[in-house]
Amino acid sequence: MKEKKFINKKNIFTIIICILIISFCFIYFYFKNINVVSSPVSENGKLNIVNTNIINEHGEIFNLKGFSSSGIQWTYEMLTYENLKTLKENFDINSFRIAMYTDENGYIANPNFIYNKVCDITDILIELDLYIILDWHILNDGDPNIYIEESKEFFDNYSNKYKNYPNILYEICNEPNGTTVTWNDSIKPYAEKIIPIIRNNNPNSIIIVGTPHWCTKFSDVHENPLNFENILYSCHYYAGTYLNDIKDNIKIMKSKNLPIIVTETGLTDKTGDSNLYFDEFKNWIDYLTDENISWFYWSFSNTSPSSSLLNKNYKYGENIMKYLSNSGKYILENIL
Ligand code: IDC
């Protein structure tokens, strides 16, 4: 009887198919586990505002999405290269907002210390190729004119130092508030003094201006807008604090060619520490995405129990992904 050869045509074919399948599986699982690291600033360059959109240097619509820090006077130790890199890679953000409080032991109390911290964090974010919002975070000091001299000095120094980097957007007053703090008499005149100082160093930079009543009221703004190019008006929205007319107001702003950016939004109510309002938040983010409105989640911190991305057990130096709060997990799984 003729012995059957093991190496016949049929077997060779089967062996080749097996090798191909094994190689394919290997390549697939190898690359699946590697985060594809994005390069937002290298790819999109200097941003500009055209009508109500942010446009990249190729003329395409570009939306910023990222996290805001909490007050850096409390959280600078967690704003390290490692943590911000982990954040970028796992959440696929293209930007980060540095919240530099004026009051509450922030810039006004320790200008040199805080300025150096801001520069350290800015340098890290530049290295990570992220866009950066530098936020002059007024809050208890509801009128931006209270510290206008400090603001002039700060923005002159900072915009001069970083004038060659397309990464930076300047937010000149976080949340103006208080019954006497109006758009026409307080915020607009303040902006008209600060904007030329920044533009003198960095002529085409994007500047973000806070709006009255903690960035929720726009009627005076669209009656009397700023007369500068490349301006974004800031709107803040927290899912548990119902603002029924917010979308109507944004629509009016857009119809007058006044662009909006959401430099703070959160899953909680405006206290930053309440139940989480998942459905409301998801609807809001879907709306912002449809409308091409950029947004920043408040906040990358472990300071405020429910809105913070990390829970309070997080210790500096540990891997942030092990300490995601319920908010952090929700954002990771459902939003970004
Ligand atoms: C909160 C911080 C909290 C801090 C408090 C007071 O989460 O740790 O104690 O400020 O400084 C804002 C503000 C922002 C608030 C946030 C949540 O811009 O500073 O942060 N919020 O309350 N506007 C609406 C909500």
XYZ file of C-alpha atoms and ligand atoms in Angstrom:
361
model
C 0.000 0.000 0.000
C 1.251 3.486 -0.873
C 2.116 5.460 2.308
C 0.394 8.885 2.461
C 2.936 11.741 2.635
C 2.393 14.211 5.488
C 3.618 17.103 3.358
C 1.179 17.082 0.570
C -0.458 20.039 -1.175
C -3.563 19.996 0.998
C -1.608 20.066 4.263
C 0.659 22.886 3.093
C -2.397 24.952 2.279
C -3.889 24.297 5.745
C -0.594 25.184 7.458
C -0.345 28.485 5.561
C -3.922 29.416 6.492
C -3.200 28.645 10.180
C -0.034 30.772 10.141
C -1.966 33.664 8.578
C -4.757 33.428 11.169
C -2.284 33.291 14.070
C -0.331 36.277 12.678
C -3.505 38.266 12.180
C -4.635 37.600 15.775
C -1.228 38.552 17.116
C -1.114 41.828 15.175
C -4.713 42.666 16.114
C -4.259 42.139 19.855
C -0.857 43.811 19.874
C -2.160 47.044 18.359
C -5.437 46.941 20.258
C -3.533 47.284 23.506
C -1.483 50.227 22.339
C -3.154 53.607 22.742
C -2.972 55.498 19.527
C -1.575 58.762 20.813
C -3.059 61.794 19.130
C -1.253 65.032 18.305
C -3.975 67.686 18.373
C -1.855 70.824 18.092
C 0.613 69.443 15.527
C -2.287 68.269 13.387
C -4.570 71.295 13.719
C -2.184 74.206 14.286
C -3.316 77.724 15.063
C -7.070 77.894 15.694
C -9.294 80.747 14.582
C -12.941 81.664 14.830
C -14.954 81.814 11.630
C -18.593 82.777 12.119
C -19.531 80.730 15.200
C -17.053 77.876 14.769
C -13.489 77.162 15.793
C -11.547 76.370 12.626
C -8.174 74.628 12.374
C -5.369 75.683 10.053
C -6.783 73.477 7.264
C -10.055 75.403 7.392
C -11.985 72.549 9.031
C -14.306 72.857 12.016
C -12.503 71.813 15.181
C -14.058 71.235 18.605
C -12.095 71.381 21.808
C -13.005 68.809 24.418
C -11.189 68.336 27.631
C -11.085 68.705 31.379
C -10.714 71.707 33.580
C -8.450 71.443 36.576
C -9.885 72.514 39.892
C -8.108 75.436 41.561
C -4.414 74.803 40.954
C -3.544 76.207 44.380
C -5.126 72.989 45.724
C -4.316 70.518 42.970
C -0.995 71.452 41.330
C 0.637 68.329 42.786
C -1.583 66.108 40.683
C -0.971 68.076 37.483
C 2.160 66.120 36.597
C 3.423 64.961 33.211
C 2.504 61.353 34.054
C -1.062 62.155 35.120
C -1.816 64.492 32.255
C -0.364 61.989 29.781
C -2.522 59.219 31.281
C -5.527 61.501 31.082
C -4.859 62.351 27.458
C -4.310 58.762 26.392
C -7.248 57.226 28.210
C -9.877 59.904 27.654
C -8.701 61.060 24.245
C -8.946 64.745 25.146
C -7.416 67.396 22.909
C -7.213 70.176 25.475
C -6.985 71.072 29.153
C -8.075 74.140 31.145
C -5.830 75.498 33.882
C -8.116 77.070 36.519
C -6.016 79.715 38.213
C -8.101 81.173 41.045
C -7.519 84.790 41.890
C -8.942 84.549 45.434
C -9.058 81.624 47.883
C -5.299 81.611 48.349
C -4.702 81.690 44.620
C -2.784 84.126 42.389
C -3.479 87.305 44.376
C -2.126 85.838 47.642
C 0.920 84.145 46.066
C 1.574 85.599 42.627
C 5.103 84.291 42.090
C 4.425 80.804 43.360
C 1.217 80.419 41.354
C 2.742 81.985 38.214
C 5.565 79.451 38.320
C 3.091 76.597 38.778
C 1.010 77.841 35.838
C 4.121 77.922 33.668
C 5.164 74.414 34.762
C 1.713 73.029 33.903
C 1.631 74.949 30.620
C 5.021 73.485 29.644
C 3.787 69.956 30.366
C 0.652 70.469 28.290
C 2.699 71.889 25.412
C 4.925 68.823 25.559
C 1.792 66.662 25.386
C 0.664 68.607 22.283
C -2.626 69.690 23.879
C -4.521 72.949 23.526
C -4.599 74.938 26.763
C -7.097 77.356 28.223
C -5.484 79.624 30.761
C -8.387 80.601 33.023
C -8.195 83.743 35.218
C -10.613 82.215 37.699
C -12.578 84.970 39.391
C -15.388 83.606 41.568
C -15.966 85.158 45.022
C -14.456 88.305 43.543
C -17.425 88.549 41.140
C -16.304 91.795 39.468
C -13.261 91.293 37.213
C -12.287 94.934 37.794
C -11.396 94.226 41.434
C -8.035 92.757 40.410
C -7.688 94.385 36.996
C -4.162 95.671 37.659
C -2.974 92.168 38.603
C -4.798 90.784 35.581
C -3.055 93.225 33.220
C 0.334 92.287 34.599
C -0.368 88.564 34.553
C -1.693 88.457 30.985
C 1.123 90.647 29.717
C 3.767 88.325 31.194
C 2.068 85.071 30.290
C 1.080 85.991 26.729
C 4.570 87.329 26.093
C 6.194 84.146 27.394
C 3.976 81.864 25.269
C 3.423 84.090 22.236
C 4.970 81.569 19.848
C 2.776 78.643 20.884
C -0.497 78.028 19.036
C -1.606 75.913 22.033
C -2.855 78.746 24.226
C -6.337 80.276 24.483
C -6.830 83.005 27.092
C -9.918 83.061 29.333
C -9.850 86.459 30.977
C -12.588 86.151 33.637
C -14.139 82.898 34.767
C -17.609 83.680 36.164
C -18.513 87.332 36.630
C -21.315 87.518 39.182
C -23.171 89.850 41.580
C -26.100 92.184 41.054
C -23.910 95.180 40.289
C -21.660 93.294 37.875
C -23.169 93.979 34.473
C -21.965 93.316 30.954
C -22.119 96.944 29.863
C -20.540 98.581 32.896
C -18.169 95.938 34.288
C -17.303 93.002 32.036
C -17.115 94.642 28.607
C -14.957 97.575 29.823
C -12.663 95.098 31.596
C -12.353 92.971 28.440
C -11.605 96.063 26.359
C -8.601 96.745 28.580
C -7.228 93.185 28.805
C -7.699 92.038 25.196
C -5.312 94.648 23.674
C -2.616 93.686 26.195
C -2.732 90.044 25.101
C -3.081 90.928 21.419
C -0.086 93.222 21.642
C 2.035 90.119 22.352
C -0.006 87.529 20.480
C -1.995 89.303 17.762
C -4.361 86.559 16.581
C -4.890 84.652 19.801
C -8.317 83.367 20.774
C -9.703 85.127 23.843
C -12.604 83.796 25.915
C -14.779 86.249 27.815
C -17.024 85.334 30.747
C -20.673 86.414 30.626
C -22.923 87.775 33.425
C -24.453 85.751 36.250
C -21.847 82.959 36.396
C -21.780 82.674 32.567
C -25.490 82.041 32.106
C -26.968 85.336 30.834
C -26.320 86.640 27.338
C -28.991 89.241 26.549
C -26.773 92.280 27.184
C -23.894 90.563 25.387
C -25.713 90.125 22.111
C -27.129 93.652 22.326
C -23.646 95.066 22.733
C -20.922 92.589 21.679
C -17.184 93.151 21.771
C -15.649 94.703 18.724
C -12.714 92.274 18.332
C -12.041 89.239 16.143
C -11.403 85.730 17.499
C -13.548 86.045 20.625
C -15.494 83.226 22.301
C -18.179 83.916 24.906
C -18.286 81.517 27.780
C -21.367 79.577 28.915
C -21.381 77.365 32.034
C -23.875 74.613 32.611
C -24.242 72.061 35.407
C -26.687 69.248 34.693
C -28.499 69.405 38.051
C -29.147 73.158 37.911
C -31.879 73.427 35.349
C -31.519 76.336 32.992
C -34.536 75.941 30.763
C -33.707 78.780 28.444
C -30.026 77.976 27.913
C -30.440 76.468 24.444
C -32.677 79.342 23.309
C -30.064 81.797 24.509
C -27.294 79.997 22.669
C -29.449 80.040 19.536
C -29.830 83.815 19.765
C -26.065 84.248 20.233
C -25.375 82.080 17.200
C -27.931 83.901 15.066
C -25.939 87.077 15.773
C -22.672 85.350 14.854
C -21.440 85.319 18.456
C -19.660 82.044 19.226
C -20.072 80.146 22.488
C -17.640 77.913 24.351
C -18.571 75.882 27.430
C -15.481 76.200 29.612
C -17.237 74.427 32.515
C -19.860 71.745 32.572
C -20.557 69.001 35.087
C -22.690 66.030 36.052
C -23.714 67.639 39.364
C -25.665 70.762 40.198
C -23.814 74.054 40.446
C -22.408 73.244 43.896
C -20.166 70.639 42.267
C -21.165 68.174 44.969
C -24.621 66.636 44.586
C -26.339 63.668 42.920
C -25.215 62.952 39.386
C -27.653 63.830 36.597
C -26.591 61.377 33.897
C -29.423 61.732 31.380
C -29.495 65.501 31.511
C -25.723 65.621 31.058
C -25.687 63.155 28.165
C -28.428 65.125 26.356
C -26.461 68.306 26.867
C -23.211 66.843 25.513
C -25.068 65.421 22.493
C -26.520 68.867 21.880
C -23.071 70.523 22.142
C -21.625 67.942 19.755
C -24.410 68.544 17.208
C -23.892 72.290 17.494
C -20.077 72.112 17.255
C -19.663 73.774 20.634
C -16.453 73.044 22.536
C -16.695 71.954 26.173
C -14.639 71.244 29.307
C -15.680 68.991 32.164
C -15.313 70.311 35.730
C -13.057 68.916 37.071
C -9.899 66.846 37.003
C -9.370 66.704 40.763
C -10.145 64.752 43.897
C -11.330 67.751 45.879
C -15.069 67.939 45.389
C -16.616 64.555 46.125
C -19.140 63.973 43.365
C -18.106 66.047 40.328
C -14.369 65.273 40.536
C -12.989 62.727 38.121
C -11.067 60.990 40.909
C -12.311 59.797 44.255
C -10.868 61.183 47.468
C -8.676 58.118 48.107
C -6.404 59.152 45.252
C -2.867 59.762 46.453
C -0.297 61.754 44.525
C 2.001 59.538 42.536
C -0.503 56.712 42.045
C -2.044 55.766 38.711
C -5.113 57.984 38.316
C -7.039 55.309 36.402
C -7.246 53.205 39.572
C -9.111 55.986 41.393
C -11.853 57.056 39.016
C -14.963 58.296 40.819
C -18.457 57.460 39.574
C -18.293 60.635 37.482
C -14.932 59.600 36.081
C -16.177 56.133 35.160
C -19.302 57.518 33.545
C -17.355 60.032 31.446
C -14.892 57.343 30.371
C -17.567 54.827 29.412
C -20.320 57.018 28.003
C -19.011 60.403 26.958
C -15.410 60.426 25.700
C -15.771 74.666 43.231
C -14.795 73.542 43.587
C -14.719 73.389 45.095
C -14.413 74.753 45.725
C -15.437 75.777 45.257
C -15.199 77.165 45.826
O -15.226 72.333 42.986
O -13.733 72.432 45.454
O -14.458 74.645 47.123
O -15.404 75.850 43.846
O -14.078 77.717 45.314
C -18.286 76.929 39.355
C -16.956 77.556 39.588
C -15.989 76.569 40.201
C -16.683 75.688 41.239
C -17.709 74.828 40.497
C -18.436 73.830 41.401
O -16.419 78.159 38.438
O -14.938 77.276 40.792
O -15.730 74.825 41.839
N -18.662 75.730 39.822
O -19.148 74.480 42.400
N -19.316 77.465 38.710
C -20.365 76.622 38.789
C -19.953 75.495 39.490
